[in-house]
């Protein structure tokens, strides 16, 4: 799987519009600064996306025995990854879709809530496309544990962009990643301006986030 991960990483980097170039950086969710990595921009019919889904499915098959009862994609961008991965797993695994509520928090859809109550799964795997801090996933998993009493919930990230996801580690949430390659990320604009290697310090163009849900969103 290590070789597949390397190939997938290069395919993602080469995919137009997925990763910021050297001349720009973004304000990330929660106010951090870094090169944006938007896996949702990978075209559905592309070789990159097909390889990504194959790699997700193979990773899950190799890492988890028994397989999870349900796979849950984090809204919005990881929903399609979860859906298509379940489609190629060739196993009795149910998909749970999620959405963002009016506060910008990730929650299971109505159909997902009904399915979780009916199935009473023993093991749920949460899929997220990009992991920066793990905070959003941690909060989502904690709510699942409380509301649905799922004994085992773990997370799988397609790309982990920090060496450690300390929020998940502190809360004892097991997690894995397919690609674990650091992308320089600053927690705030101040950090980005003060570090001689920072994007803002070096006057690299900053693209601000849209205002929608900004107060409620946190780093992934």
mmCIF file with all atom_site columns, C-alpha atoms in Angstrom:
data_model
loop_
_atom_site.group_PDB
_atom_site.id
_atom_site.type_symbol
_atom_site.label_atom_id
_atom_site.label_alt_id
_atom_site.label_comp_id
_atom_site.label_asym_id
_atom_site.label_entity_id
_atom_site.label_seq_id
_atom_site.pdbx_PDB_ins_code
_atom_site.Cartn_x
_atom_site.Cartn_y
_atom_site.Cartn_z
_atom_site.occupancy
_atom_site.B_iso_or_equiv
_atom_site.pdbx_formal_charge
_atom_site.auth_seq_id
_atom_site.auth_comp_id
_atom_site.auth_asym_id
_atom_site.auth_atom_id
_atom_site.pdbx_PDB_model_num
ATOM 1   C CA . UNK A 1 1   ? 0.000   0.000  0.000   1.00 0.00 ? 1   UNK A CA 1
ATOM 2   C CA . UNK A 1 2   ? 2.949   2.337  0.496   1.00 0.00 ? 2   UNK A CA 1
ATOM 3   C CA . UNK A 1 3   ? 3.661   2.355  -3.233  1.00 0.00 ? 3   UNK A CA 1
ATOM 4   C CA . UNK A 1 4   ? -0.009  2.928  -4.066  1.00 0.00 ? 4   UNK A CA 1
ATOM 5   C CA . UNK A 1 5   ? -0.047  5.868  -1.650  1.00 0.00 ? 5   UNK A CA 1
ATOM 6   C CA . UNK A 1 6   ? 2.996   7.417  -3.340  1.00 0.00 ? 6   UNK A CA 1
ATOM 7   C CA . UNK A 1 7   ? 1.437   7.030  -6.768  1.00 0.00 ? 7   UNK A CA 1
ATOM 8   C CA . UNK A 1 8   ? -1.870  8.480  -5.568  1.00 0.00 ? 8   UNK A CA 1
ATOM 9   C CA . UNK A 1 9   ? -0.114  11.446 -3.957  1.00 0.00 ? 9   UNK A CA 1
ATOM 10  C CA . UNK A 1 10  ? 1.634   12.325 -7.214  1.00 0.00 ? 10  UNK A CA 1
ATOM 11  C CA . UNK A 1 11  ? -1.570  11.909 -9.216  1.00 0.00 ? 11  UNK A CA 1
ATOM 12  C CA . UNK A 1 12  ? -3.392  14.273 -6.861  1.00 0.00 ? 12  UNK A CA 1
ATOM 13  C CA . UNK A 1 13  ? -0.606  16.865 -7.047  1.00 0.00 ? 13  UNK A CA 1
ATOM 14  C CA . UNK A 1 14  ? -0.667  16.715 -10.844 1.00 0.00 ? 14  UNK A CA 1
ATOM 15  C CA . UNK A 1 15  ? -4.455  17.099 -11.038 1.00 0.00 ? 15  UNK A CA 1
ATOM 16  C CA . UNK A 1 16  ? -5.273  20.700 -12.122 1.00 0.00 ? 16  UNK A CA 1
ATOM 17  C CA . UNK A 1 17  ? -7.054  22.852 -9.565  1.00 0.00 ? 17  UNK A CA 1
ATOM 18  C CA . UNK A 1 18  ? -6.672  20.460 -6.633  1.00 0.00 ? 18  UNK A CA 1
ATOM 19  C CA . UNK A 1 19  ? -3.652  21.952 -4.827  1.00 0.00 ? 19  UNK A CA 1
ATOM 20  C CA . UNK A 1 20  ? -2.565  25.583 -4.614  1.00 0.00 ? 20  UNK A CA 1
ATOM 21  C CA . UNK A 1 21  ? 0.455   26.494 -6.678  1.00 0.00 ? 21  UNK A CA 1
ATOM 22  C CA . UNK A 1 22  ? 3.571   28.068 -5.213  1.00 0.00 ? 22  UNK A CA 1
ATOM 23  C CA . UNK A 1 23  ? 2.248   31.582 -5.901  1.00 0.00 ? 23  UNK A CA 1
ATOM 24  C CA . UNK A 1 24  ? -0.904  31.475 -3.726  1.00 0.00 ? 24  UNK A CA 1
ATOM 25  C CA . UNK A 1 25  ? -2.192  30.194 -0.393  1.00 0.00 ? 25  UNK A CA 1
ATOM 26  C CA . UNK A 1 26  ? -5.572  30.060 1.304   1.00 0.00 ? 26  UNK A CA 1
ATOM 27  C CA . UNK A 1 27  ? -7.209  31.004 4.554   1.00 0.00 ? 27  UNK A CA 1
ATOM 28  C CA . UNK A 1 28  ? -8.265  27.564 5.773   1.00 0.00 ? 28  UNK A CA 1
ATOM 29  C CA . UNK A 1 29  ? -11.245 26.591 7.927   1.00 0.00 ? 29  UNK A CA 1
ATOM 30  C CA . UNK A 1 30  ? -10.769 27.993 11.419  1.00 0.00 ? 30  UNK A CA 1
ATOM 31  C CA . UNK A 1 31  ? -8.517  30.830 10.245  1.00 0.00 ? 31  UNK A CA 1
ATOM 32  C CA . UNK A 1 32  ? -5.318  28.905 9.536   1.00 0.00 ? 32  UNK A CA 1
ATOM 33  C CA . UNK A 1 33  ? -3.150  29.581 6.492   1.00 0.00 ? 33  UNK A CA 1
ATOM 34  C CA . UNK A 1 34  ? -1.703  27.087 4.038   1.00 0.00 ? 34  UNK A CA 1
ATOM 35  C CA . UNK A 1 35  ? -1.795  25.648 0.556   1.00 0.00 ? 35  UNK A CA 1
ATOM 36  C CA . UNK A 1 36  ? -5.327  24.499 -0.092  1.00 0.00 ? 36  UNK A CA 1
ATOM 37  C CA . UNK A 1 37  ? -5.822  20.826 -0.903  1.00 0.00 ? 37  UNK A CA 1
ATOM 38  C CA . UNK A 1 38  ? -9.279  20.311 -2.409  1.00 0.00 ? 38  UNK A CA 1
ATOM 39  C CA . UNK A 1 39  ? -9.856  16.661 -3.273  1.00 0.00 ? 39  UNK A CA 1
ATOM 40  C CA . UNK A 1 40  ? -13.447 17.538 -4.175  1.00 0.00 ? 40  UNK A CA 1
ATOM 41  C CA . UNK A 1 41  ? -12.026 19.163 -7.323  1.00 0.00 ? 41  UNK A CA 1
ATOM 42  C CA . UNK A 1 42  ? -10.788 15.819 -8.678  1.00 0.00 ? 42  UNK A CA 1
ATOM 43  C CA . UNK A 1 43  ? -13.088 15.016 -11.621 1.00 0.00 ? 43  UNK A CA 1
ATOM 44  C CA . UNK A 1 44  ? -15.386 12.063 -11.004 1.00 0.00 ? 44  UNK A CA 1
ATOM 45  C CA . UNK A 1 45  ? -14.448 10.323 -14.261 1.00 0.00 ? 45  UNK A CA 1
ATOM 46  C CA . UNK A 1 46  ? -10.700 10.911 -13.990 1.00 0.00 ? 46  UNK A CA 1
ATOM 47  C CA . UNK A 1 47  ? -8.021  8.238  -13.620 1.00 0.00 ? 47  UNK A CA 1
ATOM 48  C CA . UNK A 1 48  ? -6.973  9.977  -10.411 1.00 0.00 ? 48  UNK A CA 1
ATOM 49  C CA . UNK A 1 49  ? -10.395 9.577  -8.834  1.00 0.00 ? 49  UNK A CA 1
ATOM 50  C CA . UNK A 1 50  ? -10.714 5.950  -9.888  1.00 0.00 ? 50  UNK A CA 1
ATOM 51  C CA . UNK A 1 51  ? -7.276  5.203  -8.425  1.00 0.00 ? 51  UNK A CA 1
ATOM 52  C CA . UNK A 1 52  ? -8.205  7.057  -5.236  1.00 0.00 ? 52  UNK A CA 1
ATOM 53  C CA . UNK A 1 53  ? -11.342 4.941  -4.741  1.00 0.00 ? 53  UNK A CA 1
ATOM 54  C CA . UNK A 1 54  ? -9.492  1.699  -5.489  1.00 0.00 ? 54  UNK A CA 1
ATOM 55  C CA . UNK A 1 55  ? -6.837  2.687  -2.954  1.00 0.00 ? 55  UNK A CA 1
ATOM 56  C CA . UNK A 1 56  ? -9.421  3.587  -0.306  1.00 0.00 ? 56  UNK A CA 1
ATOM 57  C CA . UNK A 1 57  ? -11.118 0.205  -0.746  1.00 0.00 ? 57  UNK A CA 1
ATOM 58  C CA . UNK A 1 58  ? -7.850  -1.748 -0.662  1.00 0.00 ? 58  UNK A CA 1
ATOM 59  C CA . UNK A 1 59  ? -6.667  0.156  2.404   1.00 0.00 ? 59  UNK A CA 1
ATOM 60  C CA . UNK A 1 60  ? -9.887  -0.574 4.280   1.00 0.00 ? 60  UNK A CA 1
ATOM 61  C CA . UNK A 1 61  ? -9.740  -4.256 3.323   1.00 0.00 ? 61  UNK A CA 1
ATOM 62  C CA . UNK A 1 62  ? -6.148  -4.530 4.568   1.00 0.00 ? 62  UNK A CA 1
ATOM 63  C CA . UNK A 1 63  ? -6.467  -2.463 7.745   1.00 0.00 ? 63  UNK A CA 1
ATOM 64  C CA . UNK A 1 64  ? -9.773  -3.619 9.148   1.00 0.00 ? 64  UNK A CA 1
ATOM 65  C CA . UNK A 1 65  ? -10.675 -7.233 9.893   1.00 0.00 ? 65  UNK A CA 1
ATOM 66  C CA . UNK A 1 66  ? -13.557 -7.547 10.369  1.00 0.00 ? 66  UNK A CA 1
ATOM 67  C CA . UNK A 1 67  ? -14.667 -4.767 8.057   1.00 0.00 ? 67  UNK A CA 1
ATOM 68  C CA . UNK A 1 68  ? -16.730 -1.916 9.490   1.00 0.00 ? 68  UNK A CA 1
ATOM 69  C CA . UNK A 1 69  ? -20.498 -2.334 9.591   1.00 0.00 ? 69  UNK A CA 1
ATOM 70  C CA . UNK A 1 70  ? -20.979 1.192  8.271   1.00 0.00 ? 70  UNK A CA 1
ATOM 71  C CA . UNK A 1 71  ? -18.822 3.736  6.469   1.00 0.00 ? 71  UNK A CA 1
ATOM 72  C CA . UNK A 1 72  ? -19.608 7.394  7.036   1.00 0.00 ? 72  UNK A CA 1
ATOM 73  C CA . UNK A 1 73  ? -18.336 10.175 4.770   1.00 0.00 ? 73  UNK A CA 1
ATOM 74  C CA . UNK A 1 74  ? -17.721 13.618 6.240   1.00 0.00 ? 74  UNK A CA 1
ATOM 75  C CA . UNK A 1 75  ? -19.798 16.278 4.481   1.00 0.00 ? 75  UNK A CA 1
ATOM 76  C CA . UNK A 1 76  ? -19.380 17.690 2.085   1.00 0.00 ? 76  UNK A CA 1
ATOM 77  C CA . UNK A 1 77  ? -16.362 16.539 0.111   1.00 0.00 ? 77  UNK A CA 1
ATOM 78  C CA . UNK A 1 78  ? -15.865 13.066 1.604   1.00 0.00 ? 78  UNK A CA 1
ATOM 79  C CA . UNK A 1 79  ? -19.439 11.895 0.999   1.00 0.00 ? 79  UNK A CA 1
ATOM 80  C CA . UNK A 1 80  ? -18.707 10.868 -2.575  1.00 0.00 ? 80  UNK A CA 1
ATOM 81  C CA . UNK A 1 81  ? -15.470 9.125  -1.567  1.00 0.00 ? 81  UNK A CA 1
ATOM 82  C CA . UNK A 1 82  ? -17.328 7.093  1.049   1.00 0.00 ? 82  UNK A CA 1
ATOM 83  C CA . UNK A 1 83  ? -20.174 6.299  -1.333  1.00 0.00 ? 83  UNK A CA 1
ATOM 84  C CA . UNK A 1 84  ? -17.946 5.130  -4.164  1.00 0.00 ? 84  UNK A CA 1
ATOM 85  C CA . UNK A 1 85  ? -15.651 3.204  -1.826  1.00 0.00 ? 85  UNK A CA 1
ATOM 86  C CA . UNK A 1 86  ? -18.588 1.245  -0.418  1.00 0.00 ? 86  UNK A CA 1
ATOM 87  C CA . UNK A 1 87  ? -19.603 0.551  -4.011  1.00 0.00 ? 87  UNK A CA 1
ATOM 88  C CA . UNK A 1 88  ? -16.340 -1.244 -4.828  1.00 0.00 ? 88  UNK A CA 1
ATOM 89  C CA . UNK A 1 89  ? -15.712 -2.990 -1.495  1.00 0.00 ? 89  UNK A CA 1
ATOM 90  C CA . UNK A 1 90  ? -17.867 -5.991 -2.470  1.00 0.00 ? 90  UNK A CA 1
ATOM 91  C CA . UNK A 1 91  ? -18.772 -6.530 1.173   1.00 0.00 ? 91  UNK A CA 1
ATOM 92  C CA . UNK A 1 92  ? -21.795 -6.133 3.416   1.00 0.00 ? 92  UNK A CA 1
ATOM 93  C CA . UNK A 1 93  ? -20.973 -2.571 4.441   1.00 0.00 ? 93  UNK A CA 1
ATOM 94  C CA . UNK A 1 94  ? -23.659 0.114  4.660   1.00 0.00 ? 94  UNK A CA 1
ATOM 95  C CA . UNK A 1 95  ? -23.147 3.752  3.662   1.00 0.00 ? 95  UNK A CA 1
ATOM 96  C CA . UNK A 1 96  ? -24.200 6.594  5.952   1.00 0.00 ? 96  UNK A CA 1
ATOM 97  C CA . UNK A 1 97  ? -24.439 9.997  4.279   1.00 0.00 ? 97  UNK A CA 1
ATOM 98  C CA . UNK A 1 98  ? -23.881 13.236 6.182   1.00 0.00 ? 98  UNK A CA 1
ATOM 99  C CA . UNK A 1 99  ? -24.676 16.893 5.642   1.00 0.00 ? 99  UNK A CA 1
ATOM 100 C CA . UNK A 1 100 ? -23.908 20.227 7.266   1.00 0.00 ? 100 UNK A CA 1
ATOM 101 C CA . UNK A 1 101 ? -26.621 21.742 9.434   1.00 0.00 ? 101 UNK A CA 1
ATOM 102 C CA . UNK A 1 102 ? -27.400 25.450 9.646   1.00 0.00 ? 102 UNK A CA 1
ATOM 103 C CA . UNK A 1 103 ? -24.518 25.928 12.081  1.00 0.00 ? 103 UNK A CA 1
ATOM 104 C CA . UNK A 1 104 ? -22.030 24.317 9.717   1.00 0.00 ? 104 UNK A CA 1
ATOM 105 C CA . UNK A 1 105 ? -21.693 21.164 11.841  1.00 0.00 ? 105 UNK A CA 1
ATOM 106 C CA . UNK A 1 106 ? -21.494 17.738 10.206  1.00 0.00 ? 106 UNK A CA 1
ATOM 107 C CA . UNK A 1 107 ? -24.460 15.486 11.052  1.00 0.00 ? 107 UNK A CA 1
ATOM 108 C CA . UNK A 1 108 ? -25.939 12.302 9.555   1.00 0.00 ? 108 UNK A CA 1
ATOM 109 C CA . UNK A 1 109 ? -28.733 12.916 7.065   1.00 0.00 ? 109 UNK A CA 1
ATOM 110 C CA . UNK A 1 110 ? -32.269 11.941 8.082   1.00 0.00 ? 110 UNK A CA 1
ATOM 111 C CA . UNK A 1 111 ? -31.911 8.676  6.156   1.00 0.00 ? 111 UNK A CA 1
ATOM 112 C CA . UNK A 1 112 ? -28.531 8.153  7.805   1.00 0.00 ? 112 UNK A CA 1
ATOM 113 C CA . UNK A 1 113 ? -29.980 8.640  11.286  1.00 0.00 ? 113 UNK A CA 1
ATOM 114 C CA . UNK A 1 114 ? -32.758 6.158  10.584  1.00 0.00 ? 114 UNK A CA 1
ATOM 115 C CA . UNK A 1 115 ? -30.240 3.615  9.283   1.00 0.00 ? 115 UNK A CA 1
ATOM 116 C CA . UNK A 1 116 ? -27.938 4.015  12.282  1.00 0.00 ? 116 UNK A CA 1
ATOM 117 C CA . UNK A 1 117 ? -30.807 3.379  14.688  1.00 0.00 ? 117 UNK A CA 1
ATOM 118 C CA . UNK A 1 118 ? -31.991 0.370  12.715  1.00 0.00 ? 118 UNK A CA 1
ATOM 119 C CA . UNK A 1 119 ? -28.579 -1.239 12.213  1.00 0.00 ? 119 UNK A CA 1
ATOM 120 C CA . UNK A 1 120 ? -27.096 -0.542 15.664  1.00 0.00 ? 120 UNK A CA 1
ATOM 121 C CA . UNK A 1 121 ? -23.573 -0.988 14.218  1.00 0.00 ? 121 UNK A CA 1
ATOM 122 C CA . UNK A 1 122 ? -20.706 -2.339 16.291  1.00 0.00 ? 122 UNK A CA 1
ATOM 123 C CA . UNK A 1 123 ? -18.009 -0.691 14.163  1.00 0.00 ? 123 UNK A CA 1
ATOM 124 C CA . UNK A 1 124 ? -18.258 2.547  12.185  1.00 0.00 ? 124 UNK A CA 1
ATOM 125 C CA . UNK A 1 125 ? -15.488 3.956  9.998   1.00 0.00 ? 125 UNK A CA 1
ATOM 126 C CA . UNK A 1 126 ? -15.529 7.697  9.335   1.00 0.00 ? 126 UNK A CA 1
ATOM 127 C CA . UNK A 1 127 ? -13.871 8.791  6.091   1.00 0.00 ? 127 UNK A CA 1
ATOM 128 C CA . UNK A 1 128 ? -12.452 12.308 5.716   1.00 0.00 ? 128 UNK A CA 1
ATOM 129 C CA . UNK A 1 129 ? -10.594 13.544 2.659   1.00 0.00 ? 129 UNK A CA 1
ATOM 130 C CA . UNK A 1 130 ? -8.044  15.896 4.273   1.00 0.00 ? 130 UNK A CA 1
ATOM 131 C CA . UNK A 1 131 ? -6.890  15.938 7.898   1.00 0.00 ? 131 UNK A CA 1
ATOM 132 C CA . UNK A 1 132 ? -5.359  19.134 9.277   1.00 0.00 ? 132 UNK A CA 1
ATOM 133 C CA . UNK A 1 133 ? -6.048  19.002 13.023  1.00 0.00 ? 133 UNK A CA 1
ATOM 134 C CA . UNK A 1 134 ? -8.695  16.272 13.258  1.00 0.00 ? 134 UNK A CA 1
ATOM 135 C CA . UNK A 1 135 ? -10.934 18.544 15.333  1.00 0.00 ? 135 UNK A CA 1
ATOM 136 C CA . UNK A 1 136 ? -14.022 18.317 13.115  1.00 0.00 ? 136 UNK A CA 1
ATOM 137 C CA . UNK A 1 137 ? -13.787 14.532 12.907  1.00 0.00 ? 137 UNK A CA 1
ATOM 138 C CA . UNK A 1 138 ? -13.232 14.246 16.663  1.00 0.00 ? 138 UNK A CA 1
ATOM 139 C CA . UNK A 1 139 ? -16.355 16.257 17.453  1.00 0.00 ? 139 UNK A CA 1
ATOM 140 C CA . UNK A 1 140 ? -18.410 14.277 14.961  1.00 0.00 ? 140 UNK A CA 1
ATOM 141 C CA . UNK A 1 141 ? -17.232 10.943 16.370  1.00 0.00 ? 141 UNK A CA 1
ATOM 142 C CA . UNK A 1 142 ? -17.932 12.007 19.942  1.00 0.00 ? 142 UNK A CA 1
ATOM 143 C CA . UNK A 1 143 ? -21.498 12.923 18.980  1.00 0.00 ? 143 UNK A CA 1
ATOM 144 C CA . UNK A 1 144 ? -21.940 9.564  17.251  1.00 0.00 ? 144 UNK A CA 1
ATOM 145 C CA . UNK A 1 145 ? -20.709 7.751  20.357  1.00 0.00 ? 145 UNK A CA 1
ATOM 146 C CA . UNK A 1 146 ? -23.136 9.610  22.592  1.00 0.00 ? 146 UNK A CA 1
ATOM 147 C CA . UNK A 1 147 ? -26.210 9.506  20.358  1.00 0.00 ? 147 UNK A CA 1
ATOM 148 C CA . UNK A 1 148 ? -25.907 6.044  18.839  1.00 0.00 ? 148 UNK A CA 1
ATOM 149 C CA . UNK A 1 149 ? -23.783 4.138  21.394  1.00 0.00 ? 149 UNK A CA 1
ATOM 150 C CA . UNK A 1 150 ? -21.484 2.713  18.719  1.00 0.00 ? 150 UNK A CA 1
ATOM 151 C CA . UNK A 1 151 ? -18.786 0.689  20.540  1.00 0.00 ? 151 UNK A CA 1
ATOM 152 C CA . UNK A 1 152 ? -16.033 1.224  17.983  1.00 0.00 ? 152 UNK A CA 1
ATOM 153 C CA . UNK A 1 153 ? -15.570 4.280  15.754  1.00 0.00 ? 153 UNK A CA 1
ATOM 154 C CA . UNK A 1 154 ? -12.357 4.995  13.857  1.00 0.00 ? 154 UNK A CA 1
ATOM 155 C CA . UNK A 1 155 ? -11.306 7.500  11.197  1.00 0.00 ? 155 UNK A CA 1
ATOM 156 C CA . UNK A 1 156 ? -9.525  7.141  7.874   1.00 0.00 ? 156 UNK A CA 1
ATOM 157 C CA . UNK A 1 157 ? -8.046  10.191 6.130   1.00 0.00 ? 157 UNK A CA 1
ATOM 158 C CA . UNK A 1 158 ? -7.190  10.196 2.449   1.00 0.00 ? 158 UNK A CA 1
ATOM 159 C CA . UNK A 1 159 ? -4.451  12.819 3.030   1.00 0.00 ? 159 UNK A CA 1
ATOM 160 C CA . UNK A 1 160 ? -3.137  13.732 6.471   1.00 0.00 ? 160 UNK A CA 1
ATOM 161 C CA . UNK A 1 161 ? -1.421  17.087 6.044   1.00 0.00 ? 161 UNK A CA 1
ATOM 162 C CA . UNK A 1 162 ? 0.107   17.326 9.544   1.00 0.00 ? 162 UNK A CA 1
ATOM 163 C CA . UNK A 1 163 ? 2.594   14.839 11.073  1.00 0.00 ? 163 UNK A CA 1
ATOM 164 C CA . UNK A 1 164 ? 0.235   14.249 14.013  1.00 0.00 ? 164 UNK A CA 1
ATOM 165 C CA . UNK A 1 165 ? -3.472  14.796 14.583  1.00 0.00 ? 165 UNK A CA 1
ATOM 166 C CA . UNK A 1 166 ? -3.134  15.631 18.248  1.00 0.00 ? 166 UNK A CA 1
ATOM 167 C CA . UNK A 1 167 ? -6.831  16.305 18.844  1.00 0.00 ? 167 UNK A CA 1
ATOM 168 C CA . UNK A 1 168 ? -7.676  12.728 17.895  1.00 0.00 ? 168 UNK A CA 1
ATOM 169 C CA . UNK A 1 169 ? -4.700  11.349 19.798  1.00 0.00 ? 169 UNK A CA 1
ATOM 170 C CA . UNK A 1 170 ? -5.635  13.198 22.996  1.00 0.00 ? 170 UNK A CA 1
ATOM 171 C CA . UNK A 1 171 ? -9.190  11.896 22.808  1.00 0.00 ? 171 UNK A CA 1
ATOM 172 C CA . UNK A 1 172 ? -8.102  8.331  22.148  1.00 0.00 ? 172 UNK A CA 1
ATOM 173 C CA . UNK A 1 173 ? -9.729  8.115  18.717  1.00 0.00 ? 173 UNK A CA 1
ATOM 174 C CA . UNK A 1 174 ? -7.998  5.561  16.491  1.00 0.00 ? 174 UNK A CA 1
ATOM 175 C CA . UNK A 1 175 ? -7.176  6.867  13.030  1.00 0.00 ? 175 UNK A CA 1
ATOM 176 C CA . UNK A 1 176 ? -5.219  5.982  9.906   1.00 0.00 ? 176 UNK A CA 1
ATOM 177 C CA . UNK A 1 177 ? -4.282  7.781  6.712   1.00 0.00 ? 177 UNK A CA 1
ATOM 178 C CA . UNK A 1 178 ? -3.509  6.716  3.167   1.00 0.00 ? 178 UNK A CA 1
ATOM 179 C CA . UNK A 1 179 ? -1.186  9.633  2.395   1.00 0.00 ? 179 UNK A CA 1
ATOM 180 C CA . UNK A 1 180 ? 0.725   11.134 5.309   1.00 0.00 ? 180 UNK A CA 1
ATOM 181 C CA . UNK A 1 181 ? 2.640   14.028 3.786   1.00 0.00 ? 181 UNK A CA 1
ATOM 182 C CA . UNK A 1 182 ? 2.985   17.316 5.613   1.00 0.00 ? 182 UNK A CA 1
ATOM 183 C CA . UNK A 1 183 ? 1.806   20.519 3.969   1.00 0.00 ? 183 UNK A CA 1
ATOM 184 C CA . UNK A 1 184 ? 3.045   23.623 5.759   1.00 0.00 ? 184 UNK A CA 1
ATOM 185 C CA . UNK A 1 185 ? 0.124   25.009 7.732   1.00 0.00 ? 185 UNK A CA 1
ATOM 186 C CA . UNK A 1 186 ? -0.110  27.986 10.098  1.00 0.00 ? 186 UNK A CA 1
ATOM 187 C CA . UNK A 1 187 ? -2.703  28.238 12.852  1.00 0.00 ? 187 UNK A CA 1
ATOM 188 C CA . UNK A 1 188 ? -3.269  31.950 12.279  1.00 0.00 ? 188 UNK A CA 1
ATOM 189 C CA . UNK A 1 189 ? -2.480  34.864 9.995   1.00 0.00 ? 189 UNK A CA 1
ATOM 190 C CA . UNK A 1 190 ? -0.147  36.197 12.677  1.00 0.00 ? 190 UNK A CA 1
ATOM 191 C CA . UNK A 1 191 ? 1.957   33.012 12.582  1.00 0.00 ? 191 UNK A CA 1
ATOM 192 C CA . UNK A 1 192 ? 2.030   33.156 8.797   1.00 0.00 ? 192 UNK A CA 1
ATOM 193 C CA . UNK A 1 193 ? 3.250   36.764 8.886   1.00 0.00 ? 193 UNK A CA 1
ATOM 194 C CA . UNK A 1 194 ? 5.868   36.251 11.604  1.00 0.00 ? 194 UNK A CA 1
ATOM 195 C CA . UNK A 1 195 ? 7.620   33.144 10.261  1.00 0.00 ? 195 UNK A CA 1
ATOM 196 C CA . UNK A 1 196 ? 10.373  34.022 7.731   1.00 0.00 ? 196 UNK A CA 1
ATOM 197 C CA . UNK A 1 197 ? 9.229   30.972 5.753   1.00 0.00 ? 197 UNK A CA 1
ATOM 198 C CA . UNK A 1 198 ? 5.583   32.003 6.029   1.00 0.00 ? 198 UNK A CA 1
ATOM 199 C CA . UNK A 1 199 ? 3.399   32.662 3.028   1.00 0.00 ? 199 UNK A CA 1
ATOM 200 C CA . UNK A 1 200 ? 2.255   36.065 4.283   1.00 0.00 ? 200 UNK A CA 1
ATOM 201 C CA . UNK A 1 201 ? 5.784   36.988 5.382   1.00 0.00 ? 201 UNK A CA 1
ATOM 202 C CA . UNK A 1 202 ? 6.927   36.398 1.809   1.00 0.00 ? 202 UNK A CA 1
ATOM 203 C CA . UNK A 1 203 ? 3.975   38.270 0.294   1.00 0.00 ? 203 UNK A CA 1
ATOM 204 C CA . UNK A 1 204 ? 2.497   35.183 -1.360  1.00 0.00 ? 204 UNK A CA 1
ATOM 205 C CA . UNK A 1 205 ? -1.041  35.949 -2.458  1.00 0.00 ? 205 UNK A CA 1
ATOM 206 C CA . UNK A 1 206 ? -3.722  35.066 0.103   1.00 0.00 ? 206 UNK A CA 1
ATOM 207 C CA . UNK A 1 207 ? -7.189  33.924 -0.931  1.00 0.00 ? 207 UNK A CA 1
ATOM 208 C CA . UNK A 1 208 ? -9.712  34.515 1.864   1.00 0.00 ? 208 UNK A CA 1
ATOM 209 C CA . UNK A 1 209 ? -12.547 32.159 2.745   1.00 0.00 ? 209 UNK A CA 1
ATOM 210 C CA . UNK A 1 210 ? -16.156 33.015 2.031   1.00 0.00 ? 210 UNK A CA 1
ATOM 211 C CA . UNK A 1 211 ? -18.026 34.383 5.032   1.00 0.00 ? 211 UNK A CA 1
ATOM 212 C CA . UNK A 1 212 ? -20.653 31.591 5.116   1.00 0.00 ? 212 UNK A CA 1
ATOM 213 C CA . UNK A 1 213 ? -20.452 29.596 8.397   1.00 0.00 ? 213 UNK A CA 1
ATOM 214 C CA . UNK A 1 214 ? -17.060 31.131 9.093   1.00 0.00 ? 214 UNK A CA 1
ATOM 215 C CA . UNK A 1 215 ? -17.778 31.630 12.799  1.00 0.00 ? 215 UNK A CA 1
ATOM 216 C CA . UNK A 1 216 ? -18.719 28.013 13.260  1.00 0.00 ? 216 UNK A CA 1
ATOM 217 C CA . UNK A 1 217 ? -16.131 26.244 11.157  1.00 0.00 ? 217 UNK A CA 1
ATOM 218 C CA . UNK A 1 218 ? -12.975 24.786 12.601  1.00 0.00 ? 218 UNK A CA 1
ATOM 219 C CA . UNK A 1 219 ? -9.855  23.281 11.103  1.00 0.00 ? 219 UNK A CA 1
ATOM 220 C CA . UNK A 1 220 ? -10.360 19.754 9.884   1.00 0.00 ? 220 UNK A CA 1
#
